[in-house]
Short mmCIF file of C-alpha atoms in Angstrom, two decimals:
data_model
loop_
_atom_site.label_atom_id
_atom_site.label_comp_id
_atom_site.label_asym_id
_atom_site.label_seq_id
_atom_site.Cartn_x
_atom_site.Cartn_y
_atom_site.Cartn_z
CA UNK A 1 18.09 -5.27 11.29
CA UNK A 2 15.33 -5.60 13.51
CA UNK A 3 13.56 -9.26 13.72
CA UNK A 4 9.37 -9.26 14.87
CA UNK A 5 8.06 -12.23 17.20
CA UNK A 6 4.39 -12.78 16.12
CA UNK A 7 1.68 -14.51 18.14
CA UNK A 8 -2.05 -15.26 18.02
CA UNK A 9 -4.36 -13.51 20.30
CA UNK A 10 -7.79 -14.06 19.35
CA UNK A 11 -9.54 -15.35 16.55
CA UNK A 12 -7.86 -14.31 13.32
CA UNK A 13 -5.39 -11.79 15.81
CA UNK A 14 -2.28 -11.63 15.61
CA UNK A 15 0.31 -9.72 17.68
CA UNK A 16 3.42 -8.53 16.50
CA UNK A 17 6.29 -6.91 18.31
CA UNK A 18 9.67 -5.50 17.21
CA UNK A 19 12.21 -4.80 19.65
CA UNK A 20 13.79 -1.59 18.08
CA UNK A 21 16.10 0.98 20.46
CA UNK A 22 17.16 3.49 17.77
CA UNK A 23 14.22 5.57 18.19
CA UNK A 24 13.61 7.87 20.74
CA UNK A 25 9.38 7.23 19.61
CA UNK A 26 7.40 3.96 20.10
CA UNK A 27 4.36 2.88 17.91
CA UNK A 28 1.55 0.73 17.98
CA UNK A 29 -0.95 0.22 14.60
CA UNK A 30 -4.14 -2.08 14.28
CA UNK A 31 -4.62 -3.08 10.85
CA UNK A 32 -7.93 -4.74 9.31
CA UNK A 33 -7.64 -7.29 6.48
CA UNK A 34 -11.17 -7.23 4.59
CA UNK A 35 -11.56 -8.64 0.91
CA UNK A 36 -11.37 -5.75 -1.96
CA UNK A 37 -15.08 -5.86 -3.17
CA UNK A 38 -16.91 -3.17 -5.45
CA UNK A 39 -19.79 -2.98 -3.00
CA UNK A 40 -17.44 -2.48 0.26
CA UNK A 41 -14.33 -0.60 -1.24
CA UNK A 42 -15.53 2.75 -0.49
CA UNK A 43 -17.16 2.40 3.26
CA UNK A 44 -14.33 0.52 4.21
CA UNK A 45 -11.60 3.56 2.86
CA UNK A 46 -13.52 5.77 4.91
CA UNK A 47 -13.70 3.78 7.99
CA UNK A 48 -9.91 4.48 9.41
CA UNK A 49 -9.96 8.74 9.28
CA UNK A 50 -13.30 8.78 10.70
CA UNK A 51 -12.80 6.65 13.78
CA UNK A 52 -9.42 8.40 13.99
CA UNK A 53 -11.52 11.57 14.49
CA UNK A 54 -12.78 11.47 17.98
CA UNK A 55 -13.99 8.86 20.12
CA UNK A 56 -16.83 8.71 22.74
CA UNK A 57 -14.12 9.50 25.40
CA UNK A 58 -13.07 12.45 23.43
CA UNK A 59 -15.88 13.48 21.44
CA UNK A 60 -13.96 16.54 19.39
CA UNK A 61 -10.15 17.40 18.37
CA UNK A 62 -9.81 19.61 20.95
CA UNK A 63 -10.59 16.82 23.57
CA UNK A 64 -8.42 14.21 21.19
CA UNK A 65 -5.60 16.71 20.48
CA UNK A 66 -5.38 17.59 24.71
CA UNK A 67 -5.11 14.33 25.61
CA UNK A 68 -2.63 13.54 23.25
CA UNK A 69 -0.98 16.80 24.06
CA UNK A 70 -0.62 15.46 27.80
CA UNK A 71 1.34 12.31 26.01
CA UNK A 72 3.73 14.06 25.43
CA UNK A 73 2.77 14.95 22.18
CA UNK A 74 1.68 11.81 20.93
CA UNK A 75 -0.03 11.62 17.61
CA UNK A 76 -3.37 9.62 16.33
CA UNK A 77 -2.81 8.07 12.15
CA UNK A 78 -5.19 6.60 9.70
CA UNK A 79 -5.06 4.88 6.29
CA UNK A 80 -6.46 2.65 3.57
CA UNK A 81 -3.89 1.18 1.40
CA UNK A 82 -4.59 -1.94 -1.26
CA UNK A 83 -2.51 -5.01 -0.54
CA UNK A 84 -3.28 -7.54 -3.74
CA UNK A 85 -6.87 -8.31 -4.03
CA UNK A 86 -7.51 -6.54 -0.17
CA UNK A 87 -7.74 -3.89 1.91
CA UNK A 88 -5.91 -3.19 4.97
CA UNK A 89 -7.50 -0.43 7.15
CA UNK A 90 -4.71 0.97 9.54
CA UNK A 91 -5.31 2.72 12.97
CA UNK A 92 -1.44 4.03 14.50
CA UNK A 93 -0.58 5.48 17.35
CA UNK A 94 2.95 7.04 18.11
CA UNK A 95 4.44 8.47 21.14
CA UNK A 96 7.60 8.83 23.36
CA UNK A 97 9.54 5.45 24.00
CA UNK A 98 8.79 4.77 27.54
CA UNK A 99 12.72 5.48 27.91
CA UNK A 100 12.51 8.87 27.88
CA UNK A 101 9.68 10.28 29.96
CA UNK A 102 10.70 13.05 32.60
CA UNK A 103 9.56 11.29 35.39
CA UNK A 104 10.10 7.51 34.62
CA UNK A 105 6.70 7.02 33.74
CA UNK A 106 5.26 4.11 31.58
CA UNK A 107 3.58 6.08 28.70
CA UNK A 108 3.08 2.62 26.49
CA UNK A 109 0.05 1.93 27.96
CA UNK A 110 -2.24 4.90 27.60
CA UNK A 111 -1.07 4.74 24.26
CA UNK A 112 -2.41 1.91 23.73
CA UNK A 113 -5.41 2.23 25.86
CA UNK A 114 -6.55 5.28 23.48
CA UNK A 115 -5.65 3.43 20.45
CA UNK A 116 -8.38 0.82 21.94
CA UNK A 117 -10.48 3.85 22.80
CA UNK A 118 -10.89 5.13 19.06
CA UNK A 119 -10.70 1.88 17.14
CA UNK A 120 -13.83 0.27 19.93
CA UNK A 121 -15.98 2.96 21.21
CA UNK A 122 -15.94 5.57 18.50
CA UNK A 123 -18.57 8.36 19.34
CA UNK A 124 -21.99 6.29 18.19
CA UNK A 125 -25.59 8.23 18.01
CA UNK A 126 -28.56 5.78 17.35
CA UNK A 127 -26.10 3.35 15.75
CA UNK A 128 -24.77 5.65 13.43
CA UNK A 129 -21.50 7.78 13.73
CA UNK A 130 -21.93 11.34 14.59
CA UNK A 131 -22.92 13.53 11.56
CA UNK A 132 -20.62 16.36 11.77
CA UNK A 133 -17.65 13.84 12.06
CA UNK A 134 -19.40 11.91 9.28
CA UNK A 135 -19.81 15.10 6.94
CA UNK A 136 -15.93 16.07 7.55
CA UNK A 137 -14.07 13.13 6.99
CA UNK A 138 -16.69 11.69 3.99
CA UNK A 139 -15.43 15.58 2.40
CA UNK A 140 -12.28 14.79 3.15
CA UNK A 141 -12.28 11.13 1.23
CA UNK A 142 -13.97 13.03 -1.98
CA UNK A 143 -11.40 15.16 -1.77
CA UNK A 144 -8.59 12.79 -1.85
CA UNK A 145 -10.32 11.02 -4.88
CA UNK A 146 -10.81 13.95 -6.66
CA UNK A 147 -6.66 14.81 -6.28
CA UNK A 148 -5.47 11.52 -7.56
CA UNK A 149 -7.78 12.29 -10.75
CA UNK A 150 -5.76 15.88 -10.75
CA UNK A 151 -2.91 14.08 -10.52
CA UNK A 152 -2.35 12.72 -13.98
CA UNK A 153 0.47 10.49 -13.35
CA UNK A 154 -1.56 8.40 -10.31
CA UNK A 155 -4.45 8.91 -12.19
CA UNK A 156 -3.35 6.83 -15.74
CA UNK A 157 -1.89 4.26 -13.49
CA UNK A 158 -4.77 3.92 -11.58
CA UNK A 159 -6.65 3.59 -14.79
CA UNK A 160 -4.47 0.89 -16.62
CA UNK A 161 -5.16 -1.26 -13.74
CA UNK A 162 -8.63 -1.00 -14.02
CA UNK A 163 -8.53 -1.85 -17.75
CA UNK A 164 -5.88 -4.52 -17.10
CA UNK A 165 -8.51 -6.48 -14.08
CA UNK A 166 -11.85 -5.02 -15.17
CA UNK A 167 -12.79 -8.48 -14.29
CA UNK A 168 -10.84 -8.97 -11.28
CA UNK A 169 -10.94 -8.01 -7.50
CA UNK A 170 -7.43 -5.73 -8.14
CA UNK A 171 -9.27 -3.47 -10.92
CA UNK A 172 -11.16 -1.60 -7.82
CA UNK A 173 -9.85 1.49 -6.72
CA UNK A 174 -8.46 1.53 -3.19
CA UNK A 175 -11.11 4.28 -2.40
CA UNK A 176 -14.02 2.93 -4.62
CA UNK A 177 -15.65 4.94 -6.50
CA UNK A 178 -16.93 8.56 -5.44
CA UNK A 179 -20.47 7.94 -6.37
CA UNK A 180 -19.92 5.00 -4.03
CA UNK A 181 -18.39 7.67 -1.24
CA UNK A 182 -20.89 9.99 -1.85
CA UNK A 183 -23.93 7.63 -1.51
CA UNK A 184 -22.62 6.43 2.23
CA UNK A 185 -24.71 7.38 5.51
CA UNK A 186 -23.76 8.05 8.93
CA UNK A 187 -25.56 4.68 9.32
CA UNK A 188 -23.55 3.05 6.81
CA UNK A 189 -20.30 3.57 8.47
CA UNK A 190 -22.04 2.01 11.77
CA UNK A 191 -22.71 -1.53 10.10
CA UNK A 192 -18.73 -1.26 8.66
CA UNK A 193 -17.48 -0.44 11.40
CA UNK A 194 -19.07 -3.51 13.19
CA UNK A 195 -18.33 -5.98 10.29
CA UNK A 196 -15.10 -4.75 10.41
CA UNK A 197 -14.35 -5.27 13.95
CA UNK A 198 -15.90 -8.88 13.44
CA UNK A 199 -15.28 -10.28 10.06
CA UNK A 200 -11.48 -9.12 9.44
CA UNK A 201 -8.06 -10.30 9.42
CA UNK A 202 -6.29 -8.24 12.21
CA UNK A 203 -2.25 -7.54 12.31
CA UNK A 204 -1.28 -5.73 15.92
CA UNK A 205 2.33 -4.47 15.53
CA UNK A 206 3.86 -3.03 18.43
CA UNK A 207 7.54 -1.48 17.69
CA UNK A 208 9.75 0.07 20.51
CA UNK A 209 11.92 -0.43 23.06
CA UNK A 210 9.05 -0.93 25.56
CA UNK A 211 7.50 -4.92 27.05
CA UNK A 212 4.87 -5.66 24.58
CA UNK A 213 3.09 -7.91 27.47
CA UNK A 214 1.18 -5.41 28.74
CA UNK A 215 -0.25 -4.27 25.15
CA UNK A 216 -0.72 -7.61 24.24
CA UNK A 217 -3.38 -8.29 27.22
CA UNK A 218 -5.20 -4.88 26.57
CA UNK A 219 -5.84 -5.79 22.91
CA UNK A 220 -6.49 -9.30 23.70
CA UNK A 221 -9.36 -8.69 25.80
CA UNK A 222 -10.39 -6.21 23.59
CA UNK A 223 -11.31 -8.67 20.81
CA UNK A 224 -12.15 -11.72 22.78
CA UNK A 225 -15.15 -9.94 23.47
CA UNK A 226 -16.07 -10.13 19.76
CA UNK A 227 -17.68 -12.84 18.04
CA UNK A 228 -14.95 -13.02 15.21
CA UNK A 229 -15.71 -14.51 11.86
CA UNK A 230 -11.58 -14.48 9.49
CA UNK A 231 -12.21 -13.89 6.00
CA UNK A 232 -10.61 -16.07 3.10
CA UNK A 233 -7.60 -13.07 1.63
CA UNK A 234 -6.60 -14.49 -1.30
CA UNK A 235 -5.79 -12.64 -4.59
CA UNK A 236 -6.59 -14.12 -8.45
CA UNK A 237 -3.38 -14.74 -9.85
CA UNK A 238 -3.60 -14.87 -13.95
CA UNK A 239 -0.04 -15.45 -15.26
CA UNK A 240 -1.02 -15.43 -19.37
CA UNK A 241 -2.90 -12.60 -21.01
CA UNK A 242 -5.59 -13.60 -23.60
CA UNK A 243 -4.98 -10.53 -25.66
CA UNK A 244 -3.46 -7.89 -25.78
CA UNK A 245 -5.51 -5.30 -24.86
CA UNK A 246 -5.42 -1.47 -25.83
CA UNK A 247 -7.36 1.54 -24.10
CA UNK A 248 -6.97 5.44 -24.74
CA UNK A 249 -8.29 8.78 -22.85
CA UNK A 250 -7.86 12.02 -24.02
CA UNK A 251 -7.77 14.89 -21.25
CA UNK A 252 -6.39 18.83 -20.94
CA UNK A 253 -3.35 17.57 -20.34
CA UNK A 254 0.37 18.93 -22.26
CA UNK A 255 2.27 15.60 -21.78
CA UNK A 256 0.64 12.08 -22.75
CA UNK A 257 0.71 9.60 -20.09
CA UNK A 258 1.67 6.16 -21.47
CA UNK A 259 0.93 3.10 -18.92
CA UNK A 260 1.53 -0.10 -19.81
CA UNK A 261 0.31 -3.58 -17.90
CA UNK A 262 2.53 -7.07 -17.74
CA UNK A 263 1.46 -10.14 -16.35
CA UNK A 264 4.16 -12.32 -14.95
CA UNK A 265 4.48 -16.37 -13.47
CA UNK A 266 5.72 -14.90 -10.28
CA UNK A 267 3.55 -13.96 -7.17
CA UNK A 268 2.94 -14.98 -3.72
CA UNK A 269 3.23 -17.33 -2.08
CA UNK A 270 5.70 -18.61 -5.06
CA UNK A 271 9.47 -18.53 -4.25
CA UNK A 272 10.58 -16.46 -7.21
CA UNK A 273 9.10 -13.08 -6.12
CA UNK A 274 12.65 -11.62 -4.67
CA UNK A 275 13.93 -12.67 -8.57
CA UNK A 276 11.67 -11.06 -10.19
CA UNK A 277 11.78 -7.87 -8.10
CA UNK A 278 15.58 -7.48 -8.97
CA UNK A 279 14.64 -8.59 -13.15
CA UNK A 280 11.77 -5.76 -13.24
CA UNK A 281 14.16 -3.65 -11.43
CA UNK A 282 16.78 -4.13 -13.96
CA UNK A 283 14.28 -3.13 -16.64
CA UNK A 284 13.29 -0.58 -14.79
CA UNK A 285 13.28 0.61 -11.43
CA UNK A 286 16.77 2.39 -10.99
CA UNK A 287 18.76 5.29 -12.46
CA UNK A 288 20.92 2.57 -14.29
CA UNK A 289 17.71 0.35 -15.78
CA UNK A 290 17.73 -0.40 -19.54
CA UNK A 291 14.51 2.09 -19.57
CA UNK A 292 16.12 5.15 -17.91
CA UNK A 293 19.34 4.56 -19.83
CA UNK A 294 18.18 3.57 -23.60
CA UNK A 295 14.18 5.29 -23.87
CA UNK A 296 14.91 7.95 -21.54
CA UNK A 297 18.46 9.25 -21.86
CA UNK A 298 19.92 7.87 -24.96
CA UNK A 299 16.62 7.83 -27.54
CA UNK A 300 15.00 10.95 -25.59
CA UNK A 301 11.73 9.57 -26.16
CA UNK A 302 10.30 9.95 -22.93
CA UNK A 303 10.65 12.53 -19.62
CA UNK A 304 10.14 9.29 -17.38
CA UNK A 305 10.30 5.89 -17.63
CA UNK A 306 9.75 3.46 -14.83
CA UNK A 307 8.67 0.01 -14.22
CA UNK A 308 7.12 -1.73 -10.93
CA UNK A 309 6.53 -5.15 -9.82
CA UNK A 310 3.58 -6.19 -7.55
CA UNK A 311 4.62 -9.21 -6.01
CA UNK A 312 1.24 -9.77 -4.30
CA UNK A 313 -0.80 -9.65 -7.37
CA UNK A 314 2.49 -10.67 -9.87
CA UNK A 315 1.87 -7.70 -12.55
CA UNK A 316 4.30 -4.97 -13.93
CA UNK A 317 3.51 -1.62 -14.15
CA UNK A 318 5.19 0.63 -16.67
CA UNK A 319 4.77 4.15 -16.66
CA UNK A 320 5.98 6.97 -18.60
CA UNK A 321 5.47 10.45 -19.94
CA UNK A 322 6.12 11.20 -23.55
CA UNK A 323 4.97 13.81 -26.37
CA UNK A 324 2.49 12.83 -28.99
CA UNK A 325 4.56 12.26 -31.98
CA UNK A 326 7.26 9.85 -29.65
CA UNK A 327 3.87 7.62 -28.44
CA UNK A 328 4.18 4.47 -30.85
CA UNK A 329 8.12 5.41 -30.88
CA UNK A 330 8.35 4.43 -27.19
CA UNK A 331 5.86 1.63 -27.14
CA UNK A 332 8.00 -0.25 -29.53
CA UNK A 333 11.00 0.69 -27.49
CA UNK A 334 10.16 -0.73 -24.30
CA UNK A 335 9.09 -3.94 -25.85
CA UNK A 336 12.24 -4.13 -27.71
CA UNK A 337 14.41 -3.57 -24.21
CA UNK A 338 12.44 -6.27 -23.11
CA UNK A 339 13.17 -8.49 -25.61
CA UNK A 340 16.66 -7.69 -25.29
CA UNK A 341 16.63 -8.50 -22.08
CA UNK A 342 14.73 -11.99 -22.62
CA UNK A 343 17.69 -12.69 -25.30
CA UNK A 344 20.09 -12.44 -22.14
CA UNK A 345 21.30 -8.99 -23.41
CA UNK A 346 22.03 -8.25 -19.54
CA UNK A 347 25.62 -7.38 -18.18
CA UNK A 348 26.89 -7.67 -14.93
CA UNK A 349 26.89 -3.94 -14.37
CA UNK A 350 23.10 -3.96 -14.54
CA UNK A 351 22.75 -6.50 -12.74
CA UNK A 352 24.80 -5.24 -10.06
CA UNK A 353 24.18 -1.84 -10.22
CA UNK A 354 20.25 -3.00 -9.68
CA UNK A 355 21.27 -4.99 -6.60
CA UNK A 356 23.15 -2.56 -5.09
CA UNK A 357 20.21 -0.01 -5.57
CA UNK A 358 17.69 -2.71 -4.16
CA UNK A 359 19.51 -3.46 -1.15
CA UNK A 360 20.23 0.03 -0.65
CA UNK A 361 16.11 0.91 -0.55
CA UNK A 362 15.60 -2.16 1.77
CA UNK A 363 18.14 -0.79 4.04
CA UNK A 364 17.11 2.81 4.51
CA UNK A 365 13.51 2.08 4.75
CA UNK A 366 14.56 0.71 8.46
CA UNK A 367 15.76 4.25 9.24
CA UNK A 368 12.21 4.99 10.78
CA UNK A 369 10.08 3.06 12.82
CA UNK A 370 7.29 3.94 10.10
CA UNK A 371 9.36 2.36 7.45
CA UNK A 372 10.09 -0.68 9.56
CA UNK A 373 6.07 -1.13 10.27
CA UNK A 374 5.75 -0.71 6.81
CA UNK A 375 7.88 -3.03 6.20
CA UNK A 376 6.46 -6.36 8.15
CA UNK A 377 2.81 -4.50 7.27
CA UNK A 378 3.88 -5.17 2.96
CA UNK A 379 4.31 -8.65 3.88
CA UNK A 380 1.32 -9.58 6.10
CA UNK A 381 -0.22 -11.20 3.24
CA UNK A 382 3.16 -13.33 2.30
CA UNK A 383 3.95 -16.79 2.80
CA UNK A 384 5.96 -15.94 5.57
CA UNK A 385 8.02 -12.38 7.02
CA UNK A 386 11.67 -12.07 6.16
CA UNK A 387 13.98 -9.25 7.47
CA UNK A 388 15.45 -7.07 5.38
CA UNK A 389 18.95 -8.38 5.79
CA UNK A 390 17.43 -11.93 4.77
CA UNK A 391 15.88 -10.77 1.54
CA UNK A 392 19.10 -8.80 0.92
CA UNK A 393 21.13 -11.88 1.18
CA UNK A 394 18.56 -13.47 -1.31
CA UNK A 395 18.84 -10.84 -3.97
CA UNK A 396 22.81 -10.96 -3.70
CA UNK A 397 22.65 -14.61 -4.69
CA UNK A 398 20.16 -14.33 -8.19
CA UNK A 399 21.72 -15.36 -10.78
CA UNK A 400 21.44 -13.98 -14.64
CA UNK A 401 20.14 -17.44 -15.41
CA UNK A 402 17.82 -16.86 -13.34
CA UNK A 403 16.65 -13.59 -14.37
CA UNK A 404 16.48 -14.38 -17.94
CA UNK A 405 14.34 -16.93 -17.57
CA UNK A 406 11.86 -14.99 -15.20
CA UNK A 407 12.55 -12.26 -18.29
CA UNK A 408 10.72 -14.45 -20.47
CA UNK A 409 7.52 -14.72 -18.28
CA UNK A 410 6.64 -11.18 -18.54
CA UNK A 411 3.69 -11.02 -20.91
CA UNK A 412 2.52 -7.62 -22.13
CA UNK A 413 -1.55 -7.43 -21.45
CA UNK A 414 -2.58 -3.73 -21.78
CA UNK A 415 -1.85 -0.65 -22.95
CA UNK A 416 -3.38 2.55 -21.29
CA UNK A 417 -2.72 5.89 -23.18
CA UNK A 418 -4.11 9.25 -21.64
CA UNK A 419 -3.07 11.70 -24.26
CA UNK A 420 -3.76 15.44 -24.78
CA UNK A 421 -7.22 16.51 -26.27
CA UNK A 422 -7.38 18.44 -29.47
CA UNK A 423 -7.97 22.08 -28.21
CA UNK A 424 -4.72 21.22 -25.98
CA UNK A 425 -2.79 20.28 -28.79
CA UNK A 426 -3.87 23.49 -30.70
CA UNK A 427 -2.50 25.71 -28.11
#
């Protein structure tokens, strides 16, 4: 599997290149570490798709998309994503591998000359971003908001977690709030794009067959000529729950949404985060979990059951769909798997089965050079990167000692129930 060298550019810059010759594609991304704050959330998950837009150089799509066009089809990407108690704003940038142009030609660095293009000299009026750009992609954000809220699934998820950490940095949405989205200014997104250029954590990966040097100095010099102030990233860790907390919804909606939040002993930068990854997915996370086998299949009580483990923030997500009547049922059930479990009620088939499933995940997300940057992206905020083969070879040697005993740290915290209204019910 493919290995990344890292090395420090500029103040709180790091380069990162994989060498990686299965693809007949290249890509480069830029992605901003700021902390996950109420105030920030919103301006900041807006920032990526609208300097992704155009660019002073190219000041429309048509100009963008020619250009890109004449790289041989190369194509611009943009996205917010949470990562623990931050966000990570990514800029990407994907072409041919300089191994394969018609004439010989080095395509790797316009690349990542228009990469530098759109991420430092968007197309700025008066300092503040052009207004039809601003009214397009702000629509488009509201939009996205408004589909995870359709989609009830994402949506009772989303709103566990803010019942689990109302108190805490990880209880705000990745896109804030859309009061907060629809309040921004072309003027706004000015001052965060600024701030964000100046006060962030920055990860360059570079992944390809072609010599990163070259990439390397154009970024370099790009942010050297920044006055750079690193944030503190850290993430609130809170391994015991207080109470046990309960919180329902109703909505037009045929199928309740149950949601349940665990709080665990195991996050980064602590050792036992592979462990625990392989214990939740035993409970869990694969078509031979003690969820999916005894709720799901043999009780029927649910249509899905399925847990996750967030090893940045060291919580366990458990989702499911159920009918009224089986609610309680299934609430009950998945505690008493779990205390099954924390009895050492585990055989080696599960346990095996659930490595075998793991290792097969870690494996096939290096298939793509997208899954590989996603990859080394996932553990930017870790105590250190790890190839997949190396946190294979970890998960092969956990032992059911082991996973008992990390078993018996789950705690349950909250319970998040979005269940039909009444006039659904009646139909």
């Amino acid at each position: 599997m493919s290995s990344i060298v890292r090395k420090s550019i500029a103040n709180g810059v790091s380069f990162n290149s994989v060498n990686e010759e299965r693809f007949k594609t290249a890509k480069i991304s830029v992605t901003m570490f700021v902390p996950l704050e109420k105030s920030t959330a919103a301006g900041y998950a807006l920032l990526p798709s609208l300097l992704a837009y155009s660019c002073k150089k190219y000041p429309d799509a048509i100009s963008l998309n020619r250009v890109l066009s004449n790289c041989y089809g190369a194509g611009i990407g943009a996205y917010c994503r949470k990562m623990g108690e931050c966000l990570a704003m990514t800029l990407t940038i994907s072409g041919i591998d300089d191994r394969y142009t018609m004439q010989g030609e080095k395509i790797s660095p316009e690349l990542v000359n228009l990469l530098c293009e759109v991420i430092f000299n968007p197309k700025i009026e008066n300092k503040a971003f052009a207004e039809e750009d601003f009214n397009q992609c702000k629509r488009q954000l509201i939009e996205a908001i408004d589909a995870e809220y359709n989609e009830k699934r994402i949506y009772a998820i989303s709103q566990l977690t803010s019942a689990m950490c109302e108190n805490e940095a990880y209880g705000i949405k990745r896109y804030g709030s859309r009061e907060d989205v629809e309040a921004l200014t072309a003027a706004d997104m000015y001052e965060y794009w600024q701030n964000a250029l100046k006060n962030s954590r920055v990860e360059v990966m570079m992944l390809g067959s072609s010599n990163p040097n070259m990439a390397q100095k154009i970024i370099a010099e790009r942010f050297s000529q920044l006055q750079r102030r690193v944030p503190e990233i850290k993430t609130e860790i809170i391994k015991t729950p207080a109470k046990v907390k309960s919180v329902t919804e109703t909505s037009d909606i045929a199928q309740a949404k149950l949601v349940m939040g665990f709080r665990t002993a195991s996050a980064e930068p602590e050792d036992d985060t592979v462990p625990m990854s392989l214990t939740v997915a035993i409970l869990g996370g694969t078509p031979s979990s003690k969820f999916f086998l005894n709720v799901r299949e043999k009780l029927s009580l649910c249509y899905y059951c399925a847990a996750r483990f967030d090893k940045l923030k060291g919580i366990v997500i458990v989702d499911s769909g159920v009918e009224k009547e089986n609610i309680q049922r299934t609430v009950e059930e998945i505690k008493n798997q779990l205390a099954d479990m924390q009895k050492g009620n585990i055989t080696d088939f599960e346990i095996n089965s659930a490595k075998l499933a793991l290792a097969n995940n870690l494996k096939s997300s290096q298939d793509t050079l997208s899954g590989t940057e996603a990859w080394y992206i996932g553990q930017m905020l870790d105590r250190k990167l790890s190839t997949v083969d190396e946190v294979v070879n970890a998960l092969n040697s956990v032992t059911k000692e082991t996973i008992v005993k990390l078993a018996n740290t789950i705690k349950l915290d909250t319970v998040y129930l979005l269940q039909p209204n009444s006039s659904k019910e009646a139909e």
